[in-house]
CSV table of C-alpha atoms in Angstrom, one decimal:
chain,number,residue,atom,x,y,z
A,1073,MET,CA,23.5,-26.0,8.0
A,1074,LYS,CA,20.6,-24.9,6.4
A,1075,SER,CA,20.9,-24.5,2.4
A,1076,PRO,CA,21.4,-20.8,1.3
A,1077,LEU,CA,18.8,-18.6,0.3
A,1078,VAL,CA,18.6,-16.2,-2.5
A,1079,VAL,CA,15.5,-13.4,-2.0
A,1080,PHE,CA,14.4,-11.6,-5.2
A,1081,ASP,CA,12.6,-8.2,-5.2
A,1082,LEU,CA,9.7,-8.5,-7.9
A,1083,ASP,CA,8.9,-5.6,-10.1
A,1084,GLY,CA,12.1,-4.4,-12.2
A,1085,THR,CA,14.6,-7.5,-10.3
A,1086,LEU,CA,12.5,-11.2,-11.5
A,1087,LEU,CA,10.0,-9.5,-13.9
A,1088,ASP,CA,9.6,-6.5,-16.2
A,1089,THR,CA,6.6,-5.5,-15.4
A,1090,HIS,CA,6.7,-1.7,-16.0
A,1091,ALA,CA,4.4,-1.7,-19.4
A,1092,ASP,CA,1.4,-3.1,-17.6
A,1093,LEU,CA,1.8,-1.2,-14.5
A,1094,ILE,CA,1.6,1.9,-16.3
A,1095,VAL,CA,-1.7,0.8,-18.4
A,1096,SER,CA,-3.1,0.1,-15.0
A,1097,LEU,CA,-2.1,3.5,-13.3
A,1098,ASN,CA,-3.2,5.3,-16.2
A,1099,TYR,CA,-6.7,3.6,-16.3
A,1100,THR,CA,-7.1,4.4,-12.4
A,1101,ILE,CA,-6.0,8.1,-12.8
A,1102,ALA,CA,-8.2,8.5,-16.0
A,1103,ALA,CA,-11.1,8.4,-13.4
A,1104,LEU,CA,-9.6,11.8,-12.2
A,1105,LYS,CA,-9.4,13.2,-15.4
A,1106,LEU,CA,-5.5,13.1,-15.3
A,1107,PRO,CA,-3.4,12.8,-18.3
A,1108,PRO,CA,-1.6,9.2,-18.5
A,1109,VAL,CA,2.2,9.0,-17.3
A,1110,SER,CA,4.7,7.7,-19.6
A,1111,TYR,CA,8.0,5.3,-19.4
A,1112,ASP,CA,9.9,7.9,-18.4
A,1113,ASP,CA,8.1,8.3,-15.3
A,1114,VAL,CA,8.2,4.7,-14.0
A,1115,THR,CA,11.2,5.1,-12.1
A,1116,HIS,CA,9.6,7.7,-10.1
A,1117,LEU,CA,6.5,5.8,-9.5
A,1118,VAL,CA,7.3,1.9,-8.9
A,1119,GLY,CA,8.8,0.5,-6.0
A,1120,ASN,CA,6.8,1.0,-3.1
A,1121,GLY,CA,3.6,-0.6,-4.2
A,1122,ALA,CA,0.1,0.6,-5.8
A,1123,GLN,CA,-0.9,3.3,-3.6
A,1124,VAL,CA,2.1,5.0,-3.5
A,1125,MET,CA,2.4,4.6,-7.3
A,1126,ILE,CA,-1.4,6.5,-7.3
A,1127,GLU,CA,-0.1,8.8,-5.1
A,1128,ARG,CA,3.0,9.7,-7.1
A,1129,ALA,CA,1.2,9.7,-10.4
A,1130,CYS,CA,-1.4,12.3,-8.8
A,1131,LYS,CA,1.5,14.5,-7.5
A,1132,LEU,CA,3.2,14.4,-10.7
A,1133,HIS,CA,0.3,16.0,-12.3
A,1134,GLY,CA,-0.2,18.5,-9.4
A,1135,TYR,CA,-3.5,16.7,-8.5
A,1136,THR,CA,-4.2,16.9,-4.5
A,1137,LEU,CA,-5.3,13.5,-3.5
A,1138,THR,CA,-7.7,13.2,-0.6
A,1139,SER,CA,-7.9,10.4,1.6
A,1140,GLU,CA,-11.2,9.9,0.8
A,1141,GLU,CA,-10.8,9.3,-2.9
A,1142,LEU,CA,-7.5,6.9,-2.5
A,1143,PRO,CA,-9.5,3.7,-1.6
A,1144,ALA,CA,-11.7,3.8,-4.5
A,1145,LEU,CA,-8.7,4.4,-6.8
A,1146,LEU,CA,-6.7,1.7,-5.1
A,1147,GLN,CA,-9.2,-1.1,-6.0
A,1148,ARG,CA,-10.0,0.2,-9.5
A,1149,PHE,CA,-6.1,-0.2,-10.1
A,1150,ILE,CA,-6.4,-3.6,-8.4
A,1151,THR,CA,-9.1,-5.0,-10.2
A,1152,HIS,CA,-8.0,-3.7,-13.6
A,1153,TYR,CA,-4.4,-5.3,-12.9
A,1154,SER,CA,-5.6,-8.1,-11.6
A,1155,GLU,CA,-7.9,-8.8,-14.7
A,1156,THR,CA,-5.2,-8.1,-17.5
A,1157,MET,CA,-2.3,-9.8,-15.8
A,1158,PRO,CA,0.1,-11.3,-16.7
A,1159,GLY,CA,-0.2,-8.6,-20.1
A,1160,VAL,CA,3.0,-8.5,-21.7
A,1161,THR,CA,5.1,-9.0,-18.4
A,1162,GLN,CA,7.9,-11.3,-18.6
A,1163,PRO,CA,10.7,-12.7,-16.9
A,1164,TYR,CA,14.4,-10.9,-17.4
A,1165,PRO,CA,16.8,-12.6,-19.9
A,1166,GLY,CA,18.6,-15.5,-18.1
A,1167,LEU,CA,16.5,-15.7,-15.0
A,1168,LEU,CA,14.5,-19.0,-15.9
A,1169,ALA,CA,18.0,-20.8,-16.4
A,1170,ALA,CA,19.5,-19.2,-13.2
A,1171,LEU,CA,16.7,-20.2,-10.8
A,1172,THR,CA,16.6,-23.5,-12.3
A,1173,THR,CA,20.5,-23.9,-11.8
A,1174,LEU,CA,20.4,-22.6,-8.0
A,1175,ARG,CA,17.3,-24.9,-7.4
A,1176,GLY,CA,19.4,-27.6,-8.8
A,1177,GLN,CA,22.0,-27.7,-6.4
A,1178,GLY,CA,19.8,-27.1,-3.4
A,1179,TYR,CA,19.7,-23.6,-3.1
A,1180,LYS,CA,16.2,-21.9,-1.5
A,1181,LEU,CA,14.5,-19.1,-3.4
A,1182,ALA,CA,12.2,-16.7,-2.0
A,1183,VAL,CA,10.3,-13.4,-3.4
A,1184,CYS,CA,10.2,-10.1,-0.9
A,1185,THR,CA,8.1,-7.4,-2.6
A,1186,ASN,CA,6.2,-4.3,-2.0
A,1187,LYS,CA,3.6,-5.0,-4.4
A,1188,MET,CA,0.7,-6.4,-2.6
A,1189,GLU,CA,1.2,-10.3,-1.7
A,1190,SER,CA,-2.0,-10.9,-3.8
A,1191,LEU,CA,-0.9,-9.6,-6.9
A,1192,ALA,CA,2.5,-10.9,-6.7
A,1193,ARG,CA,1.1,-14.3,-6.1
A,1194,THR,CA,-1.6,-14.1,-8.8
A,1195,LEU,CA,1.3,-12.6,-11.7
A,1196,LEU,CA,3.6,-15.5,-10.6
A,1197,ASP,CA,1.0,-18.2,-11.0
A,1198,ARG,CA,-0.3,-17.1,-14.3
A,1199,LEU,CA,3.5,-16.9,-15.4
A,1200,GLU,CA,3.8,-20.5,-13.9
A,1201,LEU,CA,6.9,-19.2,-11.6
A,1202,THR,CA,5.3,-19.9,-8.3
A,1203,HIS,CA,7.0,-23.2,-8.0
A,1204,TYR,CA,10.4,-22.0,-8.0
A,1205,PHE,CA,9.9,-20.2,-4.4
A,1206,GLU,CA,9.4,-21.2,-1.0
A,1207,THR,CA,7.6,-18.0,-0.1
A,1208,ILE,CA,6.1,-15.0,-1.7
A,1209,THR,CA,6.1,-12.1,0.7
A,1210,GLY,CA,4.0,-8.4,-0.2
A,1211,GLY,CA,4.1,-5.0,1.0
A,1212,ASP,CA,1.4,-5.8,2.9
A,1213,THR,CA,2.1,-9.6,4.5
A,1214,PHE,CA,3.3,-8.0,7.3
A,1215,THR,CA,2.9,-4.9,9.7
A,1216,VAL,CA,6.1,-3.5,7.8
A,1217,ARG,CA,7.6,-3.6,4.2
A,1218,LYS,CA,11.0,-2.7,2.4
A,1219,PRO,CA,13.2,-1.0,3.3
A,1220,ASN,CA,12.6,-2.4,7.0
A,1221,ALA,CA,14.6,-5.4,8.1
A,1222,GLU,CA,11.6,-7.1,9.4
A,1223,HIS,CA,10.2,-7.7,6.1
A,1224,LEU,CA,13.3,-9.2,4.6
A,1225,ILE,CA,13.7,-11.0,8.1
A,1226,GLY,CA,10.2,-12.4,7.9
A,1227,THR,CA,10.5,-13.3,4.5
A,1228,ILE,CA,13.7,-15.4,5.6
A,1229,GLU,CA,11.6,-16.8,8.1
A,1230,ARG,CA,9.2,-18.2,6.2
A,1231,ALA,CA,11.2,-19.6,4.0
A,1232,GLY,CA,12.8,-21.7,5.9
A,1233,GLY,CA,16.2,-20.0,5.6
A,1234,ASP,CA,19.0,-18.8,8.0
A,1235,ILE,CA,19.8,-15.0,7.9
A,1236,ALA,CA,23.6,-15.8,7.8
A,1237,ARG,CA,23.2,-17.7,4.7
A,1238,THR,CA,21.0,-15.2,2.6
A,1239,VAL,CA,21.2,-12.8,-0.1
A,1240,MET,CA,18.9,-10.4,-1.4
A,1241,ILE,CA,18.8,-9.4,-5.0
A,1242,GLY,CA,17.0,-6.3,-6.1
A,1243,ASP,CA,16.8,-3.1,-8.5
A,1244,SER,CA,16.5,-0.3,-6.0
A,1245,VAL,CA,16.8,1.6,-2.7
A,1246,ASN,CA,14.4,-0.1,-1.0
A,1247,ASP,CA,16.0,-3.7,-1.8
A,1248,ILE,CA,19.7,-2.8,-1.0
A,1249,LEU,CA,18.6,-0.7,2.2
A,1250,VAL,CA,16.7,-3.7,3.2
A,1251,ALA,CA,19.5,-6.0,2.8
A,1252,ARG,CA,21.9,-3.8,4.8
A,1253,ASN,CA,19.4,-3.2,7.4
A,1254,ALA,CA,19.1,-7.0,7.8
A,1255,GLY,CA,22.7,-7.8,7.7
A,1256,VAL,CA,22.4,-9.6,4.6
A,1257,PRO,CA,24.8,-9.0,1.6
A,1258,SER,CA,23.1,-7.4,-1.8
A,1259,ILE,CA,23.2,-8.2,-5.5
A,1260,ALA,CA,21.7,-4.9,-7.6
A,1261,VAL,CA,20.3,-5.3,-11.1
A,1262,PRO,CA,20.5,-2.2,-13.2
A,1263,PHE,CA,18.2,-2.8,-15.7
A,1264,GLY,CA,15.4,-2.2,-13.0
A,1265,TYR,CA,13.5,0.8,-12.1
A,1266,SER,CA,16.0,2.8,-9.9
A,1267,ASP,CA,15.5,6.9,-10.2
A,1268,VAL,CA,19.4,6.7,-9.4
A,1269,GLY,CA,22.2,4.3,-10.6
A,1270,ILE,CA,22.3,1.4,-9.1
A,1271,GLU,CA,26.1,1.8,-8.3
A,1272,THR,CA,25.2,5.1,-6.0
A,1273,LEU,CA,23.5,2.6,-3.8
A,1274,GLY,CA,26.5,0.5,-2.5
A,1275,PRO,CA,25.4,-3.2,-3.3
A,1276,ASN,CA,27.8,-5.6,-2.4
A,1277,ARG,CA,27.4,-6.6,-6.3
A,1278,ILE,CA,26.1,-5.7,-9.6
A,1279,ILE,CA,25.1,-8.1,-12.3
A,1280,TYR,CA,23.8,-6.9,-15.8
A,1281,HIS,CA,22.6,-10.1,-16.9
A,1282,TYR,CA,21.3,-13.5,-14.8
A,1283,ASP,CA,24.0,-15.7,-16.7
A,1284,GLU,CA,26.1,-13.9,-14.0
A,1285,LEU,CA,23.8,-15.3,-10.9
A,1286,THR,CA,25.6,-18.5,-10.3
A,1287,PRO,CA,26.1,-20.7,-7.2
A,1288,GLU,CA,29.8,-19.6,-7.4
A,1289,LEU,CA,28.7,-15.4,-6.9
A,1290,VAL,CA,26.3,-16.3,-4.1
A,1291,GLU,CA,28.7,-18.3,-2.1
A,1292,GLY,CA,31.7,-15.9,-2.9
A,1293,LEU,CA,29.2,-13.2,-1.0
A,1294,LEU,CA,28.1,-15.6,1.7
A,1295,ALA,CA,31.6,-16.1,2.5
A,1296,ALA,CA,33.1,-12.4,2.4
């Protein structure tokens, strides 16, 4: 029997990235002479990758973004974010202890994010977290992204996991839906960037601190 696999979303789940994302987003839209967005906007802007974040920020300000403008803006964001990361981004409280415990008991871990894979890898590298994970997949790793089940299924395959022995952890609708679409139990965290109450999304379990992420919890979900 293969080892259990725990797959994590990145932004708002593993790492509190909102402050740095907003700085880079505001730097990007400043090129269009648009006013900055604030933390209150972040739940509406984060979760589907940089391009969608830029598009939503422009829409928020009533700016009609053309397809010709987008590539340069996306590159502006990527360059700024890459050069400044990790900034003030930090793992959520209790995360490192939970990862260490799971790894120590033979669990495999992976990341499945809609962030660009190169940005996700660079961020985890600079925070010295990459060694915890069997694989890291992003929104551009495959031809599909969350909530399409194939994004999670592909991540499981790359991690050497078994879909029947996998749990997905996330903070937003894309994470809960991708788990449901792939037939995988889900754990939700309420401290991320969902713009609706996480309990309304129907996860199998909600944890309020990473102290609750134990092998016993994972095994209970897999046995259910």
